[in-house]
Coordinates of C-alpha atoms in Angstrom, one line a residue:
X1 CA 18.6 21.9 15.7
X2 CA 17.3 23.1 19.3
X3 CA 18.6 21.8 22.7
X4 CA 17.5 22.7 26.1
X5 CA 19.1 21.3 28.9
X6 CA 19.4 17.9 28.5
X7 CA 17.2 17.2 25.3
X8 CA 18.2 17.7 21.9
X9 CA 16.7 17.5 19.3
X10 CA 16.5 17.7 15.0
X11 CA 13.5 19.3 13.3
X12 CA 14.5 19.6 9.5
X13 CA 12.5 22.6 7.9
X14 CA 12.9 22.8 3.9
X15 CA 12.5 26.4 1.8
X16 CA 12.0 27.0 -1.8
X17 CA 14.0 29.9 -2.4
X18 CA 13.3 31.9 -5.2
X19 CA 15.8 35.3 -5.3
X20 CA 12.8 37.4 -7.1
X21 CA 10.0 35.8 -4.5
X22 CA 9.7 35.4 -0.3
X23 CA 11.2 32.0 0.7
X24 CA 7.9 29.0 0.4
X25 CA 8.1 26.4 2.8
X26 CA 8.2 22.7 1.0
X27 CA 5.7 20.1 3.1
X28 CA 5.2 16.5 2.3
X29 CA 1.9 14.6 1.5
X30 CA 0.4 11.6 2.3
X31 CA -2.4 9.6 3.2
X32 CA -3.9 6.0 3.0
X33 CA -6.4 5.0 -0.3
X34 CA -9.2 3.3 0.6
X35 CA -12.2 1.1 -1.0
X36 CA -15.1 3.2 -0.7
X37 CA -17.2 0.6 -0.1
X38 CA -15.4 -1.2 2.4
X39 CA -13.3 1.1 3.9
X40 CA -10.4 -1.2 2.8
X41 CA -7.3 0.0 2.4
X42 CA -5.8 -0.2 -1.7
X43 CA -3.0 -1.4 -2.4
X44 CA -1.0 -0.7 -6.3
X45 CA -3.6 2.7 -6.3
X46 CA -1.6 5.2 -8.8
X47 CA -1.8 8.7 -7.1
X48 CA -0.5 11.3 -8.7
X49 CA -0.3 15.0 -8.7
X50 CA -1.6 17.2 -11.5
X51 CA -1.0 20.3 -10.7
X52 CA 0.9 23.0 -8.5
X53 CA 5.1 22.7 -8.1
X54 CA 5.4 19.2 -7.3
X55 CA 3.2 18.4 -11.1
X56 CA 4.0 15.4 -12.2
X57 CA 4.8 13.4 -9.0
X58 CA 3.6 9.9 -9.3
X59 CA 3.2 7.5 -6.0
X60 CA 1.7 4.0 -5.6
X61 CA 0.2 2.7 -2.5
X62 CA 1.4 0.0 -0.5
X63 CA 0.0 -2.9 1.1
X64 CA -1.7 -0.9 3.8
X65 CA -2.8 1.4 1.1
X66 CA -0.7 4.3 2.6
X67 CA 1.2 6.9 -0.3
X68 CA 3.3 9.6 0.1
X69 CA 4.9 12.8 -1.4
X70 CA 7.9 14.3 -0.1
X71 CA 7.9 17.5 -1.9
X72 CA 4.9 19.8 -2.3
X73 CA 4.6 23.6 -1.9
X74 CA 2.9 24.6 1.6
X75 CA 0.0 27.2 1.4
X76 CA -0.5 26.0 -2.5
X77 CA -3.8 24.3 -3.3
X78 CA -2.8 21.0 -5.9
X79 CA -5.1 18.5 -7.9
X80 CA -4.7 15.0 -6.6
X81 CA -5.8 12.0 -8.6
X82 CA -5.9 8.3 -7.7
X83 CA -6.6 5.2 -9.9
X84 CA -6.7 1.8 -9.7
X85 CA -7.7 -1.3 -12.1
X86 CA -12.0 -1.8 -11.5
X87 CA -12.0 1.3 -9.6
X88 CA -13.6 5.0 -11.0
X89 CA -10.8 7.7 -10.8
X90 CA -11.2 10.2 -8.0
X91 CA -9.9 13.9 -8.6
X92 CA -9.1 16.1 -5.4
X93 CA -8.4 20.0 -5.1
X94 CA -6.5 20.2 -1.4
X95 CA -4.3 22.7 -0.2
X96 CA -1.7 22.0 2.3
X97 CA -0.8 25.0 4.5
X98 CA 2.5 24.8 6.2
X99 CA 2.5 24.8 10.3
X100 CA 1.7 28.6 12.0
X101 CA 4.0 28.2 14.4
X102 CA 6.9 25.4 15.2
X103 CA 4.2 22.7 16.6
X104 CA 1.0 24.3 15.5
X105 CA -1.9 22.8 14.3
X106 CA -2.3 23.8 10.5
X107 CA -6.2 24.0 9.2
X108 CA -4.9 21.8 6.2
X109 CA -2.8 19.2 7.4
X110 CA -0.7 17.6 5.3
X111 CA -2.5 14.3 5.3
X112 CA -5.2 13.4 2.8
X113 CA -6.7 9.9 2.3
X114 CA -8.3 9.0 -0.7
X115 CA -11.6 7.1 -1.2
X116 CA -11.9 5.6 -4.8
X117 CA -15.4 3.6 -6.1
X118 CA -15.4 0.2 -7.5
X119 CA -16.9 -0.2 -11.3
X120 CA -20.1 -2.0 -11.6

């Protein structure tokens, strides 16, 4: 928590702490899946993650397309893949760094939308 003055305010920070290993910072991930064709948002896509610590997470988009992860390990590069019925599968390598300072601007934020290509 942080207050100055009048203004208060609640920023939650969360840690993976590991006694043999420097403290990790967790981030979330999300983002909107899209038609690639339309630009479209997808609803029911199947995102999941394949690898990293948060393996095995498993979202589905919602009517606006939009998913999200609460739990993935900042500064740790994870495979991503969506699906959908009609759709090809796409297969992302993204990284999500955790903020460099309390505001900052990180070069891998944690938002990654997903563009997936209709079967002919």
């Amino acid at each position: 928590s942080a207050r100055y003055q009048t203004i208060q305010t609640h920023v939650p920070f969360r840690f993976l702490v590991d006694p043999l290993k420097t403290p990790q910072y967790l981030q979330f991930l999300s983002g909107i899946v899209y038609d690639d064709a339309t630009g479209a948002p997808l609803a029911g896509a199947t995102v999941e993650i394949l690898s990293g610590y948060a393996q095995g997470a498993r979202t589905t988009s919602q009517e606006n397309g939009f998913y999200h992860f609460n739990t993935v390990l900042g500064g740790e590069t994870l495979t991503v893949r969506a699906s959908s019925p009609g759709y090809a599968t796409a297969t992302v390598s993204y990284r999500v760094d955790p903020p460099v300072t309390f505001g900052g601007d990180p070069s891998n934020p944690p938002f990654l939308d997903l563009r997936l290509r209709r079967l002919e």
